[in-house]
Coordinates of C-alpha atoms in Angstrom, one line a residue:
Chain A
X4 CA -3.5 -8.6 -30.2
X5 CA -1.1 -7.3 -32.9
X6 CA -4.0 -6.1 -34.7
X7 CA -4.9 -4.0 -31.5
X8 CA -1.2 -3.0 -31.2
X9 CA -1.2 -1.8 -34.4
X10 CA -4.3 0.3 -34.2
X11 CA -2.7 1.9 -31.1
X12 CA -0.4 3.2 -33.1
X13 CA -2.8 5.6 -34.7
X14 CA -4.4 6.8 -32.0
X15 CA -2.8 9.4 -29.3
X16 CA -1.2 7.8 -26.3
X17 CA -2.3 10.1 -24.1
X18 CA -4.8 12.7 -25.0
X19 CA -5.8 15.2 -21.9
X20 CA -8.3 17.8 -23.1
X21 CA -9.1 20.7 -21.2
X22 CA -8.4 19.6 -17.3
X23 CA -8.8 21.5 -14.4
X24 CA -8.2 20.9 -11.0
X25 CA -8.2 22.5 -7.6
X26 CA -7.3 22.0 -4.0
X27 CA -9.7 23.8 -2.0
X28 CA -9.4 27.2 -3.2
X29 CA -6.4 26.8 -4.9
X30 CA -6.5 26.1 -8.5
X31 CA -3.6 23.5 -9.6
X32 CA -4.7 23.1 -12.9
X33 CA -6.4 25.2 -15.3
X34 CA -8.2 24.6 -18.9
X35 CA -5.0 22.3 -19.8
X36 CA -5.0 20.3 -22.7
X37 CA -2.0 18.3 -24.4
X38 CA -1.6 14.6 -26.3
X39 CA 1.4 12.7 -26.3
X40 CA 2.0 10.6 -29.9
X41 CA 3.0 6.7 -29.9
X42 CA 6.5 7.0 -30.0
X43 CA 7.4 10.4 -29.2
X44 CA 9.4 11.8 -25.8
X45 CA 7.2 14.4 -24.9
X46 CA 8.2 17.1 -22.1
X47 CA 6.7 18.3 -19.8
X48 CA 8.3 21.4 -18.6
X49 CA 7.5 23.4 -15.3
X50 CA 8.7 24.5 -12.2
X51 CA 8.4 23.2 -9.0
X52 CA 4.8 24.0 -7.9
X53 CA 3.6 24.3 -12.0
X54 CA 0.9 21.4 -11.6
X55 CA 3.3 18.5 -12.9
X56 CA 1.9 16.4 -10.2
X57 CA -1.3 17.3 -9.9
X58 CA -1.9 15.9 -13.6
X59 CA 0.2 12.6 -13.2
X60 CA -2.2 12.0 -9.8
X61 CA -5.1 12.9 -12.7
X62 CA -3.7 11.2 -15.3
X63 CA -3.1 7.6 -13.1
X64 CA -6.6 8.2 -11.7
X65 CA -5.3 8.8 -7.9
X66 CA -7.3 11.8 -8.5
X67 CA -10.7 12.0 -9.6
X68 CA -11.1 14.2 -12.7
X69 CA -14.1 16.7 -12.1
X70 CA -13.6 18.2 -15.5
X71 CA -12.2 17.6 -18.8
X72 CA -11.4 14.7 -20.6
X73 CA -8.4 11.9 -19.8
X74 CA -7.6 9.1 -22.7
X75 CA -5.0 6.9 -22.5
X76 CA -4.8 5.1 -26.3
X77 CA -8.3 5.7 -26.7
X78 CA -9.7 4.3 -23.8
X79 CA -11.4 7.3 -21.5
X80 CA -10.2 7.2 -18.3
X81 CA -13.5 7.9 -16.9
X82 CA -15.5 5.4 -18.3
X83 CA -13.2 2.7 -19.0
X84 CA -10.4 3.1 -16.0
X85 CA -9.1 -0.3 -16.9
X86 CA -8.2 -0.3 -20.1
X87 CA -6.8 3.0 -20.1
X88 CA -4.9 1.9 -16.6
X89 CA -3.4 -1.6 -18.4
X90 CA -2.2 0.6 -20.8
X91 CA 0.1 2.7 -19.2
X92 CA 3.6 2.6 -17.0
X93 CA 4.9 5.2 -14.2
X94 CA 7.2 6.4 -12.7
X95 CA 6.7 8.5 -9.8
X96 CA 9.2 10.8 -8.2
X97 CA 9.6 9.4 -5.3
X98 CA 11.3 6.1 -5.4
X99 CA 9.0 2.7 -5.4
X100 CA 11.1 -0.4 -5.2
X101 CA 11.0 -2.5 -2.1
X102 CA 14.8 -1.8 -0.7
X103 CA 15.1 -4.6 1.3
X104 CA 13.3 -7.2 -1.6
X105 CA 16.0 -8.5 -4.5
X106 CA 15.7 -6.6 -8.0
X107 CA 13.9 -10.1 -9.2
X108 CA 11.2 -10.1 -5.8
X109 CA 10.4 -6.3 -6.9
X110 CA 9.8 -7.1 -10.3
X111 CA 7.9 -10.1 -9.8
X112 CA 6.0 -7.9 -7.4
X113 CA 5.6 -5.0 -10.1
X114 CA 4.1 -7.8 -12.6
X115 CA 1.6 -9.4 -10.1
X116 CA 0.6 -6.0 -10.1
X117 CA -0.1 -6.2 -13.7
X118 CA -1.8 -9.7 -13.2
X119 CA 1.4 -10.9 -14.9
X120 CA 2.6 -14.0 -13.5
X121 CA 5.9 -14.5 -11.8
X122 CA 8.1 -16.4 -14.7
X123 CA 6.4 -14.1 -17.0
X124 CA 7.5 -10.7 -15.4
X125 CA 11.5 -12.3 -14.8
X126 CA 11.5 -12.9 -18.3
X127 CA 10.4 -9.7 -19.7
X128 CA 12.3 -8.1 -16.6
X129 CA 15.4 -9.7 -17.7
X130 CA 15.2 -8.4 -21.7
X131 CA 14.6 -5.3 -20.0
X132 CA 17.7 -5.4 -18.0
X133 CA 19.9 -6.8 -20.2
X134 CA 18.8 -3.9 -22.4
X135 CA 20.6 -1.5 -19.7
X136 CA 23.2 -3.7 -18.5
X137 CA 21.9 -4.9 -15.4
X138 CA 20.6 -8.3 -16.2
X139 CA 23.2 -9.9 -13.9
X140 CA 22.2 -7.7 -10.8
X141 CA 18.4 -9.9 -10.8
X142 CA 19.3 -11.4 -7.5
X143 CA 21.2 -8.5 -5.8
X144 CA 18.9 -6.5 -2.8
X145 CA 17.5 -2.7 -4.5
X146 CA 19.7 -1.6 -1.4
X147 CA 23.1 -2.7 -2.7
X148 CA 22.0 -0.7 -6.0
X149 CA 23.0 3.1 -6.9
X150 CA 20.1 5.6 -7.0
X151 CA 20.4 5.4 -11.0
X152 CA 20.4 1.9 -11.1
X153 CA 17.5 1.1 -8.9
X154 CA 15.5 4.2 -11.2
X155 CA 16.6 2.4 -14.1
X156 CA 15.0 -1.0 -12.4
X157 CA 12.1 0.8 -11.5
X158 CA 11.3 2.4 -15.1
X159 CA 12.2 -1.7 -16.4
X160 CA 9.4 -2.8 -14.2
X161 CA 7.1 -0.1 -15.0
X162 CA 7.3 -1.3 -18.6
X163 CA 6.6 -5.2 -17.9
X164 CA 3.3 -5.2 -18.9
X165 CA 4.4 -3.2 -21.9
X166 CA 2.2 -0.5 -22.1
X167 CA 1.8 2.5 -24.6
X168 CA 2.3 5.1 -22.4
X169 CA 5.0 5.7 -19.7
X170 CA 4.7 8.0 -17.7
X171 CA 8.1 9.6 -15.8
X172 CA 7.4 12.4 -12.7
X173 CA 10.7 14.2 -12.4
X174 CA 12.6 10.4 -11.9
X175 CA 16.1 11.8 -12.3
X176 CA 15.4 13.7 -9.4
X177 CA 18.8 13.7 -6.7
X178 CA 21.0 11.6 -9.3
X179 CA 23.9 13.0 -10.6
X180 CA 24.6 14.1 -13.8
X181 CA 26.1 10.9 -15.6
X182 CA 23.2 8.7 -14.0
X183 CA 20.9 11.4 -15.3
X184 CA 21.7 11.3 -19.0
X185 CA 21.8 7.4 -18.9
X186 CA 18.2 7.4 -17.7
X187 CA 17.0 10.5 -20.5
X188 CA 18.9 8.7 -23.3
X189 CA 17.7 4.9 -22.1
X190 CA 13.7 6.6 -22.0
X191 CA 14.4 8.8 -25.4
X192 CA 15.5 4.7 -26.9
X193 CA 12.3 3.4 -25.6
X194 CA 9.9 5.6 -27.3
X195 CA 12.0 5.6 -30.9
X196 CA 12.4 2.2 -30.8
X197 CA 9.6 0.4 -29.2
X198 CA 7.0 2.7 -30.3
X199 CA 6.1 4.1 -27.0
X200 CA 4.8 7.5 -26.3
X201 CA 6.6 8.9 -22.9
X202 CA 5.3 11.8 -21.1
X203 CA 8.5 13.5 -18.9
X204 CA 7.8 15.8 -16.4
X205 CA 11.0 18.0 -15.5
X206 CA 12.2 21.5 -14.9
X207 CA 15.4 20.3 -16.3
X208 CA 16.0 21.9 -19.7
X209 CA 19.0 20.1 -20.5
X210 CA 17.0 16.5 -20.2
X211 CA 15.0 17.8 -23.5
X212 CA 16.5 17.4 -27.2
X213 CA 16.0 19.5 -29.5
X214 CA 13.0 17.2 -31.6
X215 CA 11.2 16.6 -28.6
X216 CA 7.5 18.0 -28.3
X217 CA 7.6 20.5 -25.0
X218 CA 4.6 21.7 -23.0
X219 CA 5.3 24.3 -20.8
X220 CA 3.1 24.3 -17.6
X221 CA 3.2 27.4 -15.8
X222 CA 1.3 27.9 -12.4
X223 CA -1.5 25.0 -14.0
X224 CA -1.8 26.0 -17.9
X225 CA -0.2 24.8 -20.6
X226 CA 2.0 28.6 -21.8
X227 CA 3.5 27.2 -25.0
X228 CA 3.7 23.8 -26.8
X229 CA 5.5 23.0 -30.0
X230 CA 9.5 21.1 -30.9
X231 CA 12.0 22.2 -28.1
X232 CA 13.1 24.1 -31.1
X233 CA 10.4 26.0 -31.7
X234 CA 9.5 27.0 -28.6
X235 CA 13.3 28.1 -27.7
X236 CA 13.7 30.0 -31.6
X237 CA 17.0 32.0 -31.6
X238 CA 17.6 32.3 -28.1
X239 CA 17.4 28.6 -27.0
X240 CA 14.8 26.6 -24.8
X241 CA 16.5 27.7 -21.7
X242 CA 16.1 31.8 -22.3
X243 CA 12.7 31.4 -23.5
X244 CA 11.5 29.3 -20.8
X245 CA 12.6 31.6 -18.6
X246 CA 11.1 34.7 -20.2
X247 CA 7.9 33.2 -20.3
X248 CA 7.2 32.4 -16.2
X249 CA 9.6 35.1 -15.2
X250 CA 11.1 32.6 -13.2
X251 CA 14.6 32.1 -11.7
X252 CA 17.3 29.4 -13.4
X253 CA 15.7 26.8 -13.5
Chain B
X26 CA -9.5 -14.7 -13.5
X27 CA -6.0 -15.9 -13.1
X28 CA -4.6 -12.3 -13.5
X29 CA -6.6 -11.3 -10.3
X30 CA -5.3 -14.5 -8.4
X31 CA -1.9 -13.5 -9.4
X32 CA -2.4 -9.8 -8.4
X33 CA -3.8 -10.9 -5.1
X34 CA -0.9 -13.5 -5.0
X35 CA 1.6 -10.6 -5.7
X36 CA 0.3 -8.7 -2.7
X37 CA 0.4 -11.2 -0.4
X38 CA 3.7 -12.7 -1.8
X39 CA 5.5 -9.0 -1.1
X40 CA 3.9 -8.6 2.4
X41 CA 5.6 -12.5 3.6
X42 CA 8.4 -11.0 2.1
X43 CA 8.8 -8.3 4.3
X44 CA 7.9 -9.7 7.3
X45 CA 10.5 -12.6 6.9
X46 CA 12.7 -9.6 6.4
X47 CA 12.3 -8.2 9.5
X48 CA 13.1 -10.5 12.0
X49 CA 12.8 -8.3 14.9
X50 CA 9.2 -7.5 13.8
X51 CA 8.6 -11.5 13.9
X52 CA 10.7 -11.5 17.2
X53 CA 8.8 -8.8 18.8
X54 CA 5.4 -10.0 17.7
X55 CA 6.1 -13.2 19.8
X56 CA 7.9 -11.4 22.7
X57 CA 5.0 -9.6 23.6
X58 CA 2.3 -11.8 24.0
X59 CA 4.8 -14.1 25.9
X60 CA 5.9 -11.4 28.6
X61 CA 2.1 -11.4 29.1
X62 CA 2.0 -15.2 29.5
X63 CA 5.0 -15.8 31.4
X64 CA 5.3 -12.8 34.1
X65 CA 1.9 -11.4 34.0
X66 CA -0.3 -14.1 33.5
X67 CA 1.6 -16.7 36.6
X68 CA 1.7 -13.8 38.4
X69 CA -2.0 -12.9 38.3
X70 CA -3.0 -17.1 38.4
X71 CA -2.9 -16.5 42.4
X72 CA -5.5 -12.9 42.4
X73 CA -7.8 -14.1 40.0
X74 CA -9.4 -17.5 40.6
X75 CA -11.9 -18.3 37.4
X76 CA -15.0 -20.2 38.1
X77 CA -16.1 -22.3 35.5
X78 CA -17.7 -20.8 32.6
X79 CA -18.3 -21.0 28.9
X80 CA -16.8 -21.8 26.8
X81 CA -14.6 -23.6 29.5
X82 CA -16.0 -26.9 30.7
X83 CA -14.2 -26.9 34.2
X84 CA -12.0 -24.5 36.6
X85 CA -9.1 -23.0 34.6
X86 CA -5.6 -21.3 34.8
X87 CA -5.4 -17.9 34.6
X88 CA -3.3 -18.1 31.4
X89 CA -5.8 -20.6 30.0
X90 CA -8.2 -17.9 30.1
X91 CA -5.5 -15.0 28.8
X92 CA -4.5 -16.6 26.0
X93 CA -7.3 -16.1 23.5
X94 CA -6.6 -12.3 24.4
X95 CA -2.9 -12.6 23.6
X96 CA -3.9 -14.4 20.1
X97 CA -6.2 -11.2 19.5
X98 CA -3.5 -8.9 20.5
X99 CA -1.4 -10.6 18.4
X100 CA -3.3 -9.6 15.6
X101 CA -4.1 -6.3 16.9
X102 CA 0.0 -4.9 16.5
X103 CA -0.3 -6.6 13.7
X104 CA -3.3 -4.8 12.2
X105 CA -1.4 -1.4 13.4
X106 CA 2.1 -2.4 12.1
X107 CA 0.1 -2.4 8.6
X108 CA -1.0 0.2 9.3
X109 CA 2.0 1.6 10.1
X110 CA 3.7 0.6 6.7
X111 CA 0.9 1.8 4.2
X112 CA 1.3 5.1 5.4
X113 CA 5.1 4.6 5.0
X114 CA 4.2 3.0 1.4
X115 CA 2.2 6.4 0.6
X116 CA 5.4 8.2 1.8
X117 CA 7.8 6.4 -0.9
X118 CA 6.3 5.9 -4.5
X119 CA 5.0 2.4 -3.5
X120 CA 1.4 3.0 -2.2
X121 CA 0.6 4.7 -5.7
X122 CA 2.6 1.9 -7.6
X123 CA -0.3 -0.2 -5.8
X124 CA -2.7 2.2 -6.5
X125 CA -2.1 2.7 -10.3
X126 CA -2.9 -1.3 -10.8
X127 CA -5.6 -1.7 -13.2
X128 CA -7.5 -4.0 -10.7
X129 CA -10.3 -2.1 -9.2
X130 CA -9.1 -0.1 -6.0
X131 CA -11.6 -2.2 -3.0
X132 CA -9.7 -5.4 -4.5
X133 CA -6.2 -3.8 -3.7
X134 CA -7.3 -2.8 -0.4
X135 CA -8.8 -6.0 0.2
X136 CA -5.8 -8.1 -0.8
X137 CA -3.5 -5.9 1.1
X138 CA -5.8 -7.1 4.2
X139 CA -5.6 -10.8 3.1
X140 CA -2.0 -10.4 3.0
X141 CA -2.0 -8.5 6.4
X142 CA -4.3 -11.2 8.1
X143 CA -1.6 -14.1 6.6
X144 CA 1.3 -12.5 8.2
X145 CA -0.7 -12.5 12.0
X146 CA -1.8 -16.2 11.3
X147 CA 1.5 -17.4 11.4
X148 CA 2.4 -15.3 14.4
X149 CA -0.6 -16.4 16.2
X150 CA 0.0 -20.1 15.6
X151 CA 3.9 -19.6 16.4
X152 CA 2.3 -18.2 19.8
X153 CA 0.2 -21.1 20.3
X154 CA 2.5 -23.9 20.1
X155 CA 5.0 -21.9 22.2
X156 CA 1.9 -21.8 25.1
X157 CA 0.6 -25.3 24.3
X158 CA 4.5 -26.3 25.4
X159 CA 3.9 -23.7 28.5
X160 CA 1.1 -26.0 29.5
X161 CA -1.9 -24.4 27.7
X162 CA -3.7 -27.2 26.3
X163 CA -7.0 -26.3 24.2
X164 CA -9.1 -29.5 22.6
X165 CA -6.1 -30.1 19.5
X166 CA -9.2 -29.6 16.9
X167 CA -9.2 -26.4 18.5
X168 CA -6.2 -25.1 16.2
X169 CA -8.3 -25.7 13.4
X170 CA -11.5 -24.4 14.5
X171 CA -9.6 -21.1 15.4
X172 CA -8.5 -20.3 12.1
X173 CA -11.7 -18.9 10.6
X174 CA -12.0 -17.1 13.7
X175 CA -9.0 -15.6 13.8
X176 CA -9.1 -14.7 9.9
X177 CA -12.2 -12.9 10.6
X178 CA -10.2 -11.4 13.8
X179 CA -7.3 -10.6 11.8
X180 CA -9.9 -8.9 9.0
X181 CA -11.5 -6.6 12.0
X182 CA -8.4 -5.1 13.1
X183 CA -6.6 -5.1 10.1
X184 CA -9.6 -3.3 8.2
X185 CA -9.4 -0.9 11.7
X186 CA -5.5 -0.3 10.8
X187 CA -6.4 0.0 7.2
X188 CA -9.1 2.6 8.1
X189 CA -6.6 4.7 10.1
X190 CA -3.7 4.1 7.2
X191 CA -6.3 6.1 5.0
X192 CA -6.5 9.1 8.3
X193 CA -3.1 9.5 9.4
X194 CA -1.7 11.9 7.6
X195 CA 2.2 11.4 8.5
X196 CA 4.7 8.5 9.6
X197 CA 4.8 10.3 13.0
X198 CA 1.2 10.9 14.3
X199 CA 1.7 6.7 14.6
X200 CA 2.7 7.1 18.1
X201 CA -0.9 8.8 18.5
X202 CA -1.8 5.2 17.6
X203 CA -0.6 3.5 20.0
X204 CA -1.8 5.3 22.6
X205 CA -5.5 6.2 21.6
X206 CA -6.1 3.0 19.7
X207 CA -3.9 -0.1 20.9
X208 CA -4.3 0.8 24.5
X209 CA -8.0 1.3 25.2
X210 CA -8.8 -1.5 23.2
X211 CA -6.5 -4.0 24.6
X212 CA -7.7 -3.0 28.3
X213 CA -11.1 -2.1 28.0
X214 CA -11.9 -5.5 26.6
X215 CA -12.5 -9.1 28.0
X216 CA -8.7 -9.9 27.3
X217 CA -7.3 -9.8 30.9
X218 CA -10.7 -10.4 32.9
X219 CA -14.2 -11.7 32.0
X220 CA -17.3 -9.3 31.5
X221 CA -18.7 -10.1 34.6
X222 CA -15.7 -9.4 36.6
X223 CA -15.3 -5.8 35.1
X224 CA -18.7 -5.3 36.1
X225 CA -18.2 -6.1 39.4
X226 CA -15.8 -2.9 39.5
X227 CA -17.2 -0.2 37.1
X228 CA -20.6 -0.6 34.9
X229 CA -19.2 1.5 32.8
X230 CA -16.2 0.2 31.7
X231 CA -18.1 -3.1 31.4
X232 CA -20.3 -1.2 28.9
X233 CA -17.1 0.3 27.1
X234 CA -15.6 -3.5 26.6
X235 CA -19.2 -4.7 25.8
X236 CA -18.8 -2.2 22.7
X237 CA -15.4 -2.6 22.0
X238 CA -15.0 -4.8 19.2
X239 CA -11.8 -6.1 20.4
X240 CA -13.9 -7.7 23.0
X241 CA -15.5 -9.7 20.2
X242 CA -12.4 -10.6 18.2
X243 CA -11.3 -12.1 22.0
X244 CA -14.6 -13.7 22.6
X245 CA -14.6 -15.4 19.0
X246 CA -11.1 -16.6 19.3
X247 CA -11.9 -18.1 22.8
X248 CA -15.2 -19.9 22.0
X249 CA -13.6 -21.1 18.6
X250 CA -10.5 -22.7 20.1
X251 CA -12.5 -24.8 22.4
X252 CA -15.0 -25.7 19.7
X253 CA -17.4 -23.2 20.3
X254 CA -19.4 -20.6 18.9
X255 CA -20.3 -17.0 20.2
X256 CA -22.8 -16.2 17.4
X257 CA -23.4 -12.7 19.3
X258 CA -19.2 -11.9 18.7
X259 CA -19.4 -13.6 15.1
X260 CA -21.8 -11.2 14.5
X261 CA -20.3 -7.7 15.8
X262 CA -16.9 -8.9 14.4
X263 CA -18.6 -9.6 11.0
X264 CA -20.5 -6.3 11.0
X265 CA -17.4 -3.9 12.0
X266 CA -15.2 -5.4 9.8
X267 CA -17.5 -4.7 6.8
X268 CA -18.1 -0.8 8.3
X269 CA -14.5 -0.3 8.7
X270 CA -13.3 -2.0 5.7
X271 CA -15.9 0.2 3.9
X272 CA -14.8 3.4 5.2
X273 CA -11.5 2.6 4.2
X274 CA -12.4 1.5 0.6
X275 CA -14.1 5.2 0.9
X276 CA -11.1 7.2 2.3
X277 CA -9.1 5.3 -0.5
X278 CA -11.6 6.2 -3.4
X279 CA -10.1 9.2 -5.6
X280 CA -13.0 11.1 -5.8
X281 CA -13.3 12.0 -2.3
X282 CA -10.4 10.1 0.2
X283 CA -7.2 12.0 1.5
X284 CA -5.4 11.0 -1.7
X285 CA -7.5 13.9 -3.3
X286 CA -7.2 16.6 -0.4
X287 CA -3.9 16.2 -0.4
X288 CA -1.4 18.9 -3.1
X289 CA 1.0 17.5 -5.2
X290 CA 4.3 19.5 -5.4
X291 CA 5.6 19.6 -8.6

């Protein structure tokens, strides 16, 4: 098991290699390709309507891939939907706990899931929270909870199984701005410490620092991708964004 | 093996949960079916004499023969009311949390319909007691005998509500539901009157509640709680639970269900 772990750590965490996608007519995603290392906070950056979704659906098989290729630590998505499935956590945009179910029911819930048993998924659930300062809120309802909290729950349970790959559509999404940076600084811990490569969709500049690897999506390809640094040079991450979709403040 | 147990365990586990949660939905359940066997069933005893007939060895009570209908109706809300709350599941993050499992995607389905077909056992058996007490006294075995029946019951219309989870495409076409799907079937079937006695006013509707599979689910329930078996029912109830339970395994597949067709946003 270790032995596996380790050799994970070689290999990219996620590795998408030339995706398209399309709706119809309407082509969401076009010719993108991007890899996420073990251990690095890797942004996604787009605006609303860039394709952000469309590859998370791809990327956690909701969708079917017609083209390209989808790994997740190796293991093709295609062929081996399992493997590369156990090994990842998400976060989706739009909230997932059970708001009438205790923090403890929802991560029991969340673990079963993962075919992780119930004492199990309370244990790990409670390093997780204690981590974050919550670890005494186990038996409280998700509905007594602020919206940070509970999206702080919900990336803890997403990470139960601990997997190799987390996964995080836009979750800071209507929280305000302390809440925010708790949850960008709490995922940026996660990957230095525990090794574990996060992809972080957002059109939120100020959620990126300046080390993190950024790939711009722009109406479903992939404009730049490089160290927010880089990308942003001399007149910062914000301007250049900006300059290169010609969009509004983002 | 035991990760799929405790998956399926999970499932199930959450959906008690919820229901225990919402007492009105437990209170409501009950209500329903009882309106029917206290107002409407005494008051149709005195139109409706029964004769007897299988699987009844002797004259009967009008709510003696109504029950079995209220036990699939039972199960019918119930189906719909799972309905209901997968398509609210898809609306919050909680359907995809489900989805994103790396247990195969007919398994999910299947153990959100196990979990489904719990919750109306224990509404139909709460129902029971309350109309043995009201004088409606199956054979006792029959409570036992029931219960594969009415999990297979509970399968058909839950796979139904599954089916139309995967085809509604927002919270509020649900009312739709009720009125294209609940209605029909709960009339046009052998839940208020026998076969025969439909027949005797319209060959067609007789023909409609000989297809309906509610009909069946009713029929199977009925025969089972007086320790019978209607193979023909067993039969329709096994085959359209499979077809719908197949289509919805379909609509839920990623290659080609409404998960697909549908834009993401960001």
């Amino acid at each position: 098991m270790e032995d596996a772990r380790a050799a994970e750590q070689t290999v990219p965490a996620l590795l998408v290699e030339d995706l398209s996608h399309s709706y119809g007519v309407r082509e969401a995603l076009r010719g993108v390709s991007l890899g996420v290392a073990p251990g690095s906070f890797t942004a996604l950056l787009g605006v609303n309507g860039a394709g952000k979704t469309t590859l998370f659906n791809l990327v956690t098989g909701l969708f079917a891939r017609r083209s390209g290729r989808i790994e997740v630590c190796g293991h093709d998505l295609r062929r081996a939907p399992r493997a590369a499935l156990a090994r990842l956590g998400v976060v989706f945009q739009s909230r997932a706990l059970d708001a009438n179910l205790t923090v403890a029911q929802n991560l029991a819930y969340m673990g079963a899931l993962r075919g992780i048993g119930r004492r199990a998924a309370l244990a790990r659930g409670e390093e997780l929270l204690d981590r974050i300062g919550l670890a005494d809120r186990m038996g409280d309802k998700v509905r007594a909870l602020s919206g940070g909290q509970s999206r702080r729950i919900e990336i803890a349970g997403s990470l139960l199984h601990r997997p190799a790959l987390l996964l995080c559509d836009e979750p800071t999404v209507g929280l305000d701005v302390k809440s925010r940076r708790g949850i960008v600084d709490y995922v940026h811990a996660l990957a230095a410490d525990e090794g574990l490569g996060v992809l972080w969709a957002t059109h939120l500049i100020d959620e990126i620092a300046p080390d993190d690897t950024v790939h711009v999506l722009h109406k479903g390809s992939v404009l730049a991708t490089g160290s927010a640094s880089e990308i942003g040079g001399a007149e910062g991450l914000s301007d250049a964004f900006l300059r290169m979709t010609g969009s509004e403040a983002a | 093996m035991s990760g799929w147990l405790t998956c399926a365990g999970g499932i199930v586990w959450r959906e008690a949960l919820r229901f225990v949660h919402q007492r009105g939905r437990f209170l409501a359940a009950l209500v329903r079916p009882l309106v029917w066997l206290f107002i409407f069933a005494v008051g149709f005893r005195a139109v409706l004499g029964l004769p007897p007939m299988p699987p009844y060895p002797t004259y009967i009570h009008y709510e003696d023969y109504v029950v079995p209908g209220l036990c699939a109706m039972i199960q019918l809300f119930n189906g719909m009311q799972s309905s209901l709350s997968m398509v609210y599941d898809r609306e919050t993050g909680a359907m995809r949390t489900l989805l994103v499992s790396p247990y195969p995607r007919w398994f999910l389905l299947v153990c959100k319909l196990a979990a489904s077909v719990t919750v109306s056992l224990f509404q139909v058996y709460a129902f029971l007691l309350i109309a043995w007490a009201w004088g409606v006294e199956p054979p006792a075995w029959g409570f036992l005998t029931v219960l594969p029946a009415l999990i297979l019951s509970g399968m058909l219309l839950g796979a139904i509500g599954l089916f139309l989870s995967s085809v509604i495409r927002q919270l509020e076409n649900f009312a739709g539901v009720m009125n294209f799907v609940i209605f029909p079937m709960f009339f046009a079937s052998s839940a208020l009157y026998p076969l025969w006695r439909i027949r005797e006013g319209s060959v067609l509707l007789h023909d409609i509640a000989l297809f309906n599979p509610f009909t069946h689910c009713v029929e199977l329930i009925r025969f089972a709680l007086y320790l019978d078996v209607e193979w023909v029912s067993l039969a329709a109830v096994a085959g359209t639970t499979a077809l719908f339970l197949g289509a919805a395994i379909l609509a839920y597949d990623p290659a080609r269900g409404i998960m697909a067709r549908r834009g993401g946003r960001g």
